């Protein structure tokens, strides 16, 4: 439909709507008719396909080959058991992936955006998915357009449509009808398209298409996002690949050695295959996704919404946090409590300077009222409007007398906003903004007095806004900021308090203890910023510096590099400078989290290692660019998320340590036996069993391990630090070797004593050793007994279930014939338990030595 070529009245008619918007019953009706306003994602993979997907794993295929070989050599019992094991493996893999997927879906839903609509004459916010054709949408800088719109009103509206047209420059829009034919998408200036970005100004439009009927919907197939692997997953996948080669080498050696010793080749082949399957940690990537997704779910409960999964993993590495001030460090509850009118200010017509100040505060804002007559809008502006409306000299008539003709919306670069009104046959221009940005366009003022007053307010931590006004008889030819924002007369200042959040002070102390430097990047006045930074502890030492954007611009690269470490507050910085600061910190090898809310913050958020957007005050654009959203806009939430990130990483590390040590134990046992002149102690299905029970439940339970006590008292880990750092590689080797030796010791002892059940005993010792190991590595340093045995109930549950399964395999006659096990006497069982606990006690001793070393300087 050619909406751009039609007049707006025709479109109202066509879509059966009006300027006041649809009412809720009609909207509801249309929702059923048109469906949700969303781009349909790639066909969701069905549960059945997800299950089948598990069989694609190379290891599983190898096992299936093993099943076939068993069948050919006539061992159909083994074939069945291998098939059952394959099936169980697939179920475990499936459950793991399914949980991860569900958790991710839930997170995605939460990060969906809202749209501002006019429905039945009232402004309402609804989830963008509920927008229907005929709705009237209000858009402004920072938002993403929620649906395809025919614009009916624009105020310096600029939209960046690169996703549709490839043109990266923002296009200025208007509501005029386009008469020429065959206008390409990029030239339809009176249309706004779903998912494009509003970079400037404001506007209103009628929804003409939603969901897959929008222009972006038509090319939505191109936008399907692929699952991204986290850096750790990539590294581990790479590691697993290298390990596979090593393991396959070992298995070939094992096969040849056994063959030469005269073992049955088929049996040796099956053993070698089982060892390969057991030793390659194929479950690692899936379990990491679960740990991350579950961690991300926990973070949401603490108001940190992870948008990009890798962030959950890398949060623990953050060494620098660049935070903004308003709302994040402070409460964003502004109250104007000082208003100062310059003695130089002059009356215009009948309006005294005092009245002009109040008039300016009434006129120059984007605040609206909701159905309860409450002010809604930017807290700075609502505070100003609230103040003026409560003042005795305020005249309510102004609200209807002055009709806004033009506006030049606020942006963080100009730090000003201007509105224009017809005024007694002339025009009244009102500008408000940062003090120095107003003084520069008010030529005839004594700046010293104004600056002194500003400084006085700022030193009290107040945000100061200045007002200026002028009367002009003719409009400039073009409605641009440059044309209006000059030659104004200064009127006065409004100062407002915005107290720091009580939690910020503690959170900043926590950051310092956790080795994280916090700096403030703000658009506000340096003195205001300094006052708040001092109060919250961001500025601590005498050497800590406050630098303004203007000073920063004058620094040479070298000066900037040298001073960077001591600068704790950057005030009046532009979004571009924000980006440069982030880059400079990254060049110094810092892992940087950056908060932002405005449309201009998007580049810095994208560039940051962790971009953090504000859930309440943040623009859609900043949220889209961010890795994490603070649902409560609160700085303290960042450090909670960092804590959770560190915990997730710790737990992944414990899990890797657990799995690989177990695998190493299995390999040592089987590999060393022939070298020590012993028969290979485990048959293939026993190996597969040990692998299955140890990779399954206990491994998952590590994701539930609570954070270690000192988690926020240690420095952040290095970004590129290996997952095996901190002695994990040695641990895997020595504990695995010990496991192997204990198993082989058991075997040798039993054979020596002519105990025919030696195979069952080795099998039991190997399984139970893994459980003891799981319990012992819950902490890297603390003893299990000080941590509390029941500190991780899931792990206890996993250990008990595994123990139960192992007993079933030993004692149930049917399973005995499958696993070639024999009844152990109680004392034999107790002996196995005792022997397998050697691993537990050895790891406890390792931690004890670590504690001793830590105590002695
Ligand atoms: P903060 O760190 O406090 O959140 P910010 O970086 O978000 O600040 P901006 O919102 O860009 O800063 O504001 C920068 C300055 O612009 C403010 O200090 C104020 O002087 C001025 N300003 C803010 N909002 C408006 C507005 N709506 N109209 C005019 N000027 C404004």
Coordinates of N, CA and C in Angstrom, one line a residue, residues 15 35 98 154 180 248 359 412 633 755 832:
X15 N -7.6 3.4 7.8 CA -7.3 2.5 8.9 C -8.3 2.7 10.0
X35 N -2.4 -10.2 14.9 CA -1.4 -11.0 15.6 C -0.4 -10.0 16.3
X98 N 17.8 -28.1 26.6 CA 16.4 -27.6 26.7 C 16.3 -26.6 27.8
X154 N 6.2 16.0 13.0 CA 7.6 15.8 13.2 C 8.2 17.1 13.8
X180 N 5.4 12.4 -5.9 CA 6.0 11.7 -7.0 C 5.8 10.2 -6.8
X248 N 42.8 -39.8 21.3 CA 42.7 -40.8 20.2 C 44.1 -41.5 20.1
X359 N 7.8 31.2 33.5 CA 7.2 30.9 32.2 C 8.1 30.0 31.4
X412 N 22.7 15.7 24.0 CA 23.9 15.7 24.9 C 25.1 16.4 24.3
X633 N 18.1 0.6 37.3 CA 19.0 1.7 37.1 C 20.0 2.0 38.2
X755 N 41.0 -62.6 45.6 CA 39.6 -62.2 45.7 C 39.1 -62.1 44.2
X832 N 35.9 -50.6 49.8 CA 35.9 -49.7 48.6 C 35.6 -48.3 49.0

